[in-house]
Amino acid sequence: KLSPFERSKYLYALARMIQKNSRFLSVLETIDNGKPIRETRDIDIPLVARHFYYHAGWSAKDTSSKNKPIGVVGQIIPWNFPLLMAAWKIAPALAAGCTVILKPAEQTPLSALRLTEIINDSGLLPKGVLNVITGLGEEAGAPIASHPDIDKVAFTGSTEVGKLITKASAGNLKKVTLELGGKSPAIVFPDADIDAAIQGVASGIFFNHGQTCCAGSRLFAHEKVYDKVTEGVAEIAKSIKVGPGMNDKDGSQMGPLVSNEQYEKVVGYMESGKQDGAECLVGGTHDNSNGGHFVHPTVFSKTNADMKFVQEEIFGPVLTTQKITDDDLNSIASEANNTEFGLAASVWSKDISTAHKMAAKIKAGTVWINCHNVFDSALPFGGYKQSGNGREMGFECMDNYLETKAVTVNL
Ligand code: NAP
Ligand code: MG
């Protein structure tokens, strides 16, 4: 019932509270998730604050009297960017005037709990507007998806659970938005700035240990540059320092995977790739002997679309690579699109015309040209095909939390 201006004021204040607590939140996030402190400190938490600033703007600017908050919103999030995923969900919902029930992943609930404490202690939001429920997906998540008094559910996680949420939501036909998995291609043309492409492809897959829904996990490089690109990415893979996330002084650039379950899954995919005849160029090694789930950055060659680990989402630091042998853009696109997913892609070329033609042919919600994993709160993000439906960020995201009402007056 707050006015848009008041909502906006709360959200700006929240953004400032997050900045004030950023050191604490980034340490908590690294301890919980395992990712290097330099990433939580310089990437995750600053992006969280920016997301609240961005949505604070929207609530005051949306003056349309025909837009109404959708109501009580259930939000279920994963462990790969715990607080950032919470921000992507909470900020637009509050900006729209909804109330929120958020369920973080059991692996990483700490930062969302701390954020709620900070908000409660500050007295910024009226009581009951933001609620966090912890627990396992089946016990705490499924009831949100099926609850008759929840008007909307927003989910980020696996495609498998996304399908369960959709089914569970049918009882009261609540509105559903889904941000699911990916198997994003990085396509390198022979005219690309090859050094930039090597850097970009490497960070596209290795950022956040490959535990990123839009990770560029399938490299397609033109045969003229394939060797140079794969060797370059392999060199970078070798140089990445893997170690405990809190070891900033020793310069850990990649931490452990989030859990033993995830470790087993990623190692299993590497084994399945080898069994299917793929060749490991670098990495392929892993170690969980000291309680950390470390997997070294890995690059495979001799991979093709028939292999299980080329089709399924690995969600680890593992790149598969294929040669482009045909200059026809349609055939390149059909290889890149040969997946059930459609979240993102990157295209590497100096020719603006090639890059745009390719972008148009890729079935994905995000196409990056000469970059990968670039995000901005103003840019809508979401999937084609089984990567989900709806968009987060940008004004498109506000649509997820608003109903449009037409009131006609007979004067
Ligand atoms: P997940 O099982 O899809 O979990 C995501 C969230 O959904 C968690 O909060 C989870 O709770 C909850 N959940 C699980 N089962 C549920 C159910 N039946 N009803 C309602 N909520 C439920 O993902 P995960 O197990 O963490 O990871 C598995 C795979 O998902 C990964 O290997 C990766 O491929 C993919 N993934 C994708 C993204 C992405 O950003 N697109 C992010 C993370 C994972 P609990 O975990 O607390 O039980
Ligand atoms: Mg799970």
XYZ file of C-alpha atoms and ligand atoms in Angstrom:
460
model
C 0.000 0.000 0.000
C 3.034 2.254 0.079
C 3.280 4.964 -2.533
C 5.812 4.371 -5.306
C 7.956 7.165 -3.891
C 8.046 5.569 -0.430
C 8.942 2.188 -1.914
C 11.706 3.830 -3.848
C 13.059 5.475 -0.695
C 13.131 2.106 1.106
C 14.964 0.449 -1.760
C 17.617 3.190 -1.931
C 18.118 2.855 1.809
C 18.404 -0.926 1.435
C 21.055 -0.536 -1.257
C 23.074 1.700 1.062
C 22.717 -0.814 3.934
C 24.094 -3.532 1.658
C 27.089 -1.354 0.781
C 27.691 -0.609 4.455
C 27.671 -4.341 5.240
C 29.490 -5.418 2.107
C 32.650 -6.680 3.814
C 30.683 -8.910 6.165
C 28.408 -10.183 3.402
C 31.278 -11.046 1.061
C 33.136 -13.037 3.736
C 29.928 -14.874 4.597
C 29.296 -15.639 0.933
C 32.809 -16.999 0.382
C 32.666 -19.193 3.487
C 29.284 -20.552 2.441
C 29.795 -21.008 -1.303
C 33.563 -21.465 -1.614
C 34.152 -18.899 -4.361
C 37.204 -16.623 -3.966
C 36.807 -13.610 -1.692
C 38.063 -11.360 -4.520
C 34.952 -12.331 -6.497
C 32.370 -11.961 -3.735
C 33.990 -8.657 -2.686
C 34.493 -7.163 -6.160
C 31.673 -8.742 -8.157
C 28.819 -10.418 -6.248
C 28.135 -7.930 -3.463
C 28.642 -4.727 -5.540
C 26.219 -6.145 -8.122
C 23.719 -6.870 -5.331
C 23.801 -3.232 -4.199
C 23.539 -1.984 -7.789
C 20.512 -4.151 -8.369
C 18.684 -2.499 -5.458
C 19.694 0.968 -6.699
C 18.404 0.127 -10.172
C 15.016 -1.126 -8.991
C 14.654 1.726 -6.512
C 14.507 3.916 -9.618
C 11.761 1.877 -11.269
C 9.335 1.971 -8.373
C 9.169 5.756 -8.358
C 9.140 6.027 -12.131
C 6.323 3.617 -12.820
C 3.472 6.050 -12.369
C 0.998 4.062 -14.432
C -2.175 3.643 -12.403
C -3.069 0.533 -14.390
C -0.158 -1.506 -12.949
C -0.881 -3.300 -9.674
C 1.399 -5.529 -7.580
C 0.692 -9.177 -8.278
C 0.489 -9.995 -4.534
C 2.335 -12.585 -2.475
C 5.399 -13.833 -4.319
C 7.321 -17.075 -3.644
C 10.932 -17.088 -4.787
C 13.220 -20.119 -4.891
C 16.908 -19.643 -5.633
C 20.107 -21.669 -6.165
C 23.554 -21.656 -4.573
C 25.785 -20.392 -7.385
C 25.386 -16.643 -6.708
C 23.453 -16.819 -3.439
C 22.965 -13.148 -2.577
C 22.935 -11.919 -6.156
C 20.143 -14.356 -7.041
C 18.288 -13.159 -3.939
C 18.706 -9.559 -5.127
C 17.501 -10.368 -8.652
C 14.354 -11.723 -7.047
C 13.699 -9.441 -4.061
C 14.467 -5.995 -5.529
C 11.936 -5.977 -8.394
C 9.250 -7.640 -6.237
C 9.570 -4.963 -3.547
C 9.763 -2.247 -6.193
C 6.456 -3.480 -7.598
C 4.845 -3.498 -4.139
C 4.684 -7.270 -3.626
C 5.439 -9.210 -0.453
C 8.090 -11.896 -0.639
C 8.724 -15.412 0.677
C 12.246 -16.362 -0.347
C 13.743 -19.846 -0.120
C 17.521 -19.902 -0.516
C 19.382 -23.113 -1.396
C 20.245 -25.323 1.583
C 23.937 -25.215 0.616
C 24.087 -21.409 0.896
C 21.418 -19.798 3.079
C 23.661 -17.538 5.179
C 23.841 -14.341 3.141
C 20.075 -14.163 2.558
C 19.504 -14.707 6.295
C 22.019 -11.994 7.179
C 20.461 -9.599 4.673
C 17.055 -10.150 6.252
C 18.536 -9.549 9.704
C 20.096 -6.312 8.501
C 16.779 -5.211 7.039
C 14.839 -6.182 10.169
C 17.320 -4.482 12.493
C 17.139 -1.304 10.464
C 13.347 -1.218 10.664
C 13.343 -0.246 7.002
C 10.537 -2.474 5.783
C 7.161 -3.039 7.396
C 7.124 -6.432 9.169
C 6.075 -9.378 7.030
C 6.998 -7.789 3.707
C 10.174 -9.847 3.296
C 10.301 -13.410 4.673
C 13.008 -16.040 4.321
C 12.275 -19.745 4.748
C 15.132 -22.243 4.884
C 14.893 -25.968 4.284
C 15.246 -28.568 1.590
C 13.620 -28.083 -1.781
C 11.078 -30.822 -1.322
C 10.098 -29.622 2.144
C 10.365 -25.844 1.919
C 10.342 -25.169 -1.849
C 7.600 -27.482 -3.098
C 4.989 -26.063 -0.654
C 5.708 -22.573 -2.021
C 5.115 -23.769 -5.577
C 1.801 -25.430 -4.683
C 0.447 -23.002 -2.068
C -3.020 -21.660 -2.939
C -2.403 -18.254 -1.303
C 0.794 -17.524 -3.204
C 0.081 -15.574 -6.388
C 3.355 -15.991 -8.203
C 6.460 -18.116 -8.071
C 9.839 -17.108 -9.462
C 12.436 -19.868 -9.671
C 16.094 -20.116 -10.610
C 17.752 -23.523 -10.737
C 17.762 -26.732 -12.718
C 15.440 -27.453 -15.641
C 14.362 -30.627 -13.877
C 13.078 -28.771 -10.794
C 11.676 -26.018 -13.033
C 9.334 -28.598 -14.536
C 8.247 -29.749 -11.055
C 7.499 -26.139 -10.081
C 5.391 -25.644 -13.198
C 3.334 -28.745 -12.384
C 2.944 -27.829 -8.715
C 1.799 -24.323 -9.621
C -1.173 -25.585 -11.616
C -3.423 -25.898 -8.542
C -4.141 -22.169 -8.374
C -2.586 -21.334 -11.754
C -0.128 -18.990 -10.100
C 2.086 -17.032 -12.459
C 5.441 -18.738 -13.001
C 8.757 -17.405 -14.206
C 11.720 -19.741 -14.574
C 15.420 -19.102 -15.026
C 16.901 -22.527 -15.746
C 20.019 -24.193 -17.041
C 22.110 -23.558 -20.110
C 24.697 -25.007 -22.456
C 25.797 -21.794 -24.057
C 28.005 -21.754 -27.163
C 30.966 -19.442 -27.724
C 31.505 -19.091 -31.486
C 34.874 -17.832 -32.717
C 35.220 -16.702 -36.332
C 38.636 -16.575 -38.036
C 38.566 -12.760 -38.261
C 38.128 -12.311 -34.487
C 40.653 -10.563 -32.256
C 42.051 -13.941 -31.234
C 43.793 -12.818 -28.034
C 40.588 -11.197 -26.813
C 38.588 -14.269 -27.825
C 40.938 -16.566 -25.890
C 40.606 -14.442 -22.750
C 36.839 -14.134 -23.188
C 36.215 -17.821 -23.869
C 38.336 -18.794 -20.849
C 36.550 -16.448 -18.454
C 33.235 -17.370 -20.094
C 33.610 -20.951 -18.878
C 35.886 -20.658 -15.827
C 34.235 -17.694 -14.071
C 32.560 -18.910 -10.860
C 34.082 -22.385 -11.503
C 31.690 -22.833 -14.431
C 28.818 -22.871 -11.922
C 27.078 -20.214 -13.992
C 23.850 -20.822 -15.872
C 25.121 -18.890 -18.903
C 28.677 -20.320 -18.840
C 30.118 -20.620 -22.358
C 30.550 -24.364 -22.033
C 30.672 -25.308 -25.724
C 33.387 -23.691 -27.840
C 32.935 -23.614 -31.615
C 36.092 -22.263 -33.225
C 36.701 -21.990 -36.970
C 39.247 -24.558 -38.173
C 41.632 -21.757 -39.205
C 41.928 -20.605 -35.575
C 40.803 -23.676 -33.633
C 44.297 -24.798 -32.527
C 45.356 -21.318 -31.493
C 42.172 -20.686 -29.521
C 42.035 -24.044 -27.728
C 45.764 -23.902 -26.892
C 45.347 -20.347 -25.596
C 42.382 -21.304 -23.411
C 44.294 -24.369 -22.165
C 47.255 -22.126 -21.203
C 44.947 -19.908 -19.153
C 43.343 -22.989 -17.578
C 46.770 -24.183 -16.475
C 47.618 -20.816 -14.942
C 44.464 -20.480 -12.824
C 45.305 -20.888 -9.156
C 42.850 -23.228 -7.448
C 42.590 -23.036 -3.661
C 40.431 -22.136 -0.671
C 38.188 -19.128 -1.316
C 39.418 -17.156 1.709
C 43.095 -17.423 0.617
C 43.286 -13.965 -0.864
C 46.947 -13.430 -0.003
C 47.983 -16.606 -1.812
C 45.745 -15.477 -4.613
C 43.175 -18.249 -5.055
C 41.521 -17.548 -8.410
C 39.164 -20.495 -8.233
C 37.723 -22.085 -5.115
C 36.195 -25.500 -4.509
C 32.880 -26.500 -6.050
C 29.947 -25.851 -3.763
C 29.285 -29.383 -2.492
C 30.305 -32.998 -2.711
C 27.176 -33.694 -4.754
C 28.240 -31.118 -7.332
C 31.831 -32.406 -7.273
C 30.693 -35.994 -7.979
C 28.466 -34.762 -10.764
C 31.201 -32.752 -12.508
C 33.798 -35.518 -12.127
C 31.213 -37.977 -13.498
C 30.742 -35.818 -16.620
C 34.509 -35.647 -17.179
C 34.675 -39.443 -16.987
C 31.732 -39.853 -19.339
C 33.425 -37.531 -21.852
C 36.599 -39.624 -21.773
C 34.604 -42.828 -22.197
C 32.844 -41.304 -25.204
C 36.247 -40.691 -26.835
C 36.897 -37.037 -26.008
C 40.492 -36.022 -25.368
C 41.444 -34.044 -22.268
C 43.835 -31.216 -23.286
C 44.314 -29.768 -19.826
C 42.902 -30.342 -16.340
C 40.702 -33.345 -15.830
C 42.180 -33.521 -12.345
C 40.309 -33.163 -9.099
C 40.814 -33.538 -5.383
C 38.423 -33.760 -2.468
C 40.832 -35.361 -0.032
C 40.961 -32.380 2.360
C 37.253 -31.764 2.513
C 37.297 -29.196 -0.319
C 35.786 -30.150 -3.659
C 38.451 -28.921 -6.050
C 38.188 -29.495 -9.799
C 40.896 -28.029 -12.022
C 39.932 -26.001 -15.079
C 39.513 -28.498 -17.891
C 39.418 -28.361 -21.700
C 38.380 -31.250 -23.944
C 38.914 -31.690 -27.690
C 37.453 -34.279 -30.079
C 33.978 -33.704 -28.724
C 30.722 -33.809 -30.662
C 27.015 -33.235 -30.164
C 26.288 -36.937 -29.645
C 28.230 -36.989 -26.395
C 26.276 -36.798 -23.149
C 28.631 -34.200 -21.648
C 28.168 -31.964 -24.693
C 24.371 -32.109 -24.349
C 23.862 -31.932 -20.589
C 24.679 -29.054 -18.271
C 27.886 -29.886 -16.363
C 27.874 -26.770 -14.170
C 31.610 -27.009 -13.562
C 34.880 -25.669 -15.071
C 34.783 -27.969 -18.100
C 34.923 -26.728 -21.715
C 34.128 -28.895 -24.728
C 35.454 -27.736 -28.101
C 34.430 -28.301 -31.714
C 35.896 -27.192 -35.049
C 33.764 -25.138 -37.420
C 34.512 -26.525 -40.886
C 31.751 -24.817 -42.839
C 31.482 -21.064 -43.539
C 27.706 -21.158 -43.944
C 26.186 -19.218 -41.048
C 23.027 -21.350 -41.050
C 24.968 -24.526 -40.514
C 27.078 -22.916 -37.755
C 23.883 -21.726 -36.089
C 22.268 -25.124 -36.305
C 25.253 -26.686 -34.517
C 25.243 -23.960 -31.869
C 21.471 -24.367 -31.442
C 21.724 -28.151 -31.188
C 20.766 -28.234 -27.498
C 17.565 -28.226 -25.495
C 18.781 -25.013 -23.820
C 18.750 -21.423 -25.061
C 20.047 -19.115 -22.389
C 23.043 -17.302 -23.865
C 25.795 -17.317 -26.487
C 28.845 -15.324 -27.452
C 30.009 -14.496 -30.962
C 33.593 -13.458 -31.625
C 34.217 -11.570 -34.894
C 35.471 -8.147 -36.011
C 32.917 -8.118 -38.817
C 29.839 -6.370 -37.464
C 27.698 -7.879 -40.179
C 28.773 -11.485 -39.470
C 28.312 -10.902 -35.737
C 24.798 -9.497 -36.107
C 23.698 -12.115 -38.626
C 24.909 -14.797 -36.234
C 23.240 -13.154 -33.224
C 19.937 -13.194 -35.097
C 20.201 -16.920 -35.798
C 21.070 -17.990 -32.247
C 18.102 -19.186 -30.210
C 19.030 -17.656 -26.870
C 17.808 -14.832 -24.646
C 21.244 -13.199 -24.502
C 23.870 -12.928 -27.237
C 27.170 -11.268 -26.387
C 29.367 -9.990 -29.192
C 33.107 -9.981 -28.422
C 32.415 -10.521 -24.715
C 30.832 -13.131 -22.430
C 29.150 -12.982 -19.000
C 28.506 -9.239 -19.139
C 25.539 -8.249 -16.982
C 23.725 -5.046 -16.251
C 20.615 -4.534 -14.159
C 19.095 -2.733 -17.149
C 19.559 -5.662 -19.559
C 16.805 -8.298 -19.624
C 18.118 -11.817 -19.012
C 16.357 -15.152 -19.522
C 15.954 -18.183 -21.680
C 14.548 -19.560 -24.909
C 13.489 -23.221 -25.053
C 14.120 -25.217 -21.859
C 16.218 -22.465 -20.319
C 13.037 -21.008 -18.910
C 10.468 -18.324 -19.405
C 10.193 -14.690 -18.426
C 13.043 -12.218 -18.120
C 14.889 -10.924 -15.094
C 16.427 -7.447 -14.919
C 15.471 -4.512 -17.085
C 11.896 -3.229 -17.042
C 10.831 -6.628 -18.428
C 11.433 -7.960 -14.929
C 8.934 -5.547 -13.380
C 6.288 -7.137 -15.612
C 6.792 -10.384 -13.668
C 5.506 -8.718 -10.517
C 2.735 -6.500 -11.869
C -0.799 -7.148 -13.038
C -2.298 -4.801 -15.585
C -5.759 -3.575 -14.748
C -8.025 -1.622 -17.087
C -10.601 0.497 -15.241
C -13.207 2.075 -17.487
C -15.278 4.995 -16.207
C -18.573 5.963 -17.741
C -18.510 9.753 -17.396
P 17.977 -27.349 -7.980
O 17.782 -28.700 -7.423
O 17.191 -26.952 -9.156
O 17.746 -26.321 -6.776
C 17.416 -24.946 -6.943
C 16.488 -24.533 -5.798
O 15.255 -25.256 -5.890
C 17.057 -24.848 -4.417
O 16.655 -23.836 -3.514
C 16.388 -26.161 -4.097
O 16.347 -26.448 -2.727
C 15.008 -25.943 -4.670
N 14.251 -27.158 -4.956
C 14.721 -28.417 -5.168
N 13.703 -29.271 -5.393
C 12.565 -28.548 -5.333
C 11.179 -28.856 -5.479
N 10.760 -30.102 -5.755
N 10.269 -27.862 -5.362
C 10.666 -26.603 -5.088
N 11.961 -26.251 -4.935
C 12.905 -27.205 -5.053
O 19.481 -27.120 -8.281
P 20.697 -27.803 -7.507
O 20.362 -29.154 -6.982
O 21.197 -26.859 -6.554
O 21.670 -27.999 -8.728
C 21.409 -29.008 -9.675
C 21.712 -28.518 -11.055
O 20.891 -27.399 -11.381
C 23.115 -27.977 -11.245
O 24.052 -28.969 -11.443
C 22.930 -27.086 -12.423
O 22.978 -27.824 -13.611
C 21.558 -26.536 -12.248
N 21.574 -25.183 -11.673
C 21.277 -24.142 -12.483
C 21.296 -22.861 -11.979
C 20.978 -21.670 -12.820
O 21.319 -20.576 -12.434
N 20.306 -21.828 -13.927
C 21.656 -22.631 -10.667
C 21.938 -23.724 -9.840
C 21.877 -24.991 -10.369
P 17.548 -27.194 -1.971
O 18.736 -27.209 -2.856
O 17.745 -26.372 -0.752
O 17.075 -28.568 -1.647
Mg 18.947 -29.987 -5.595
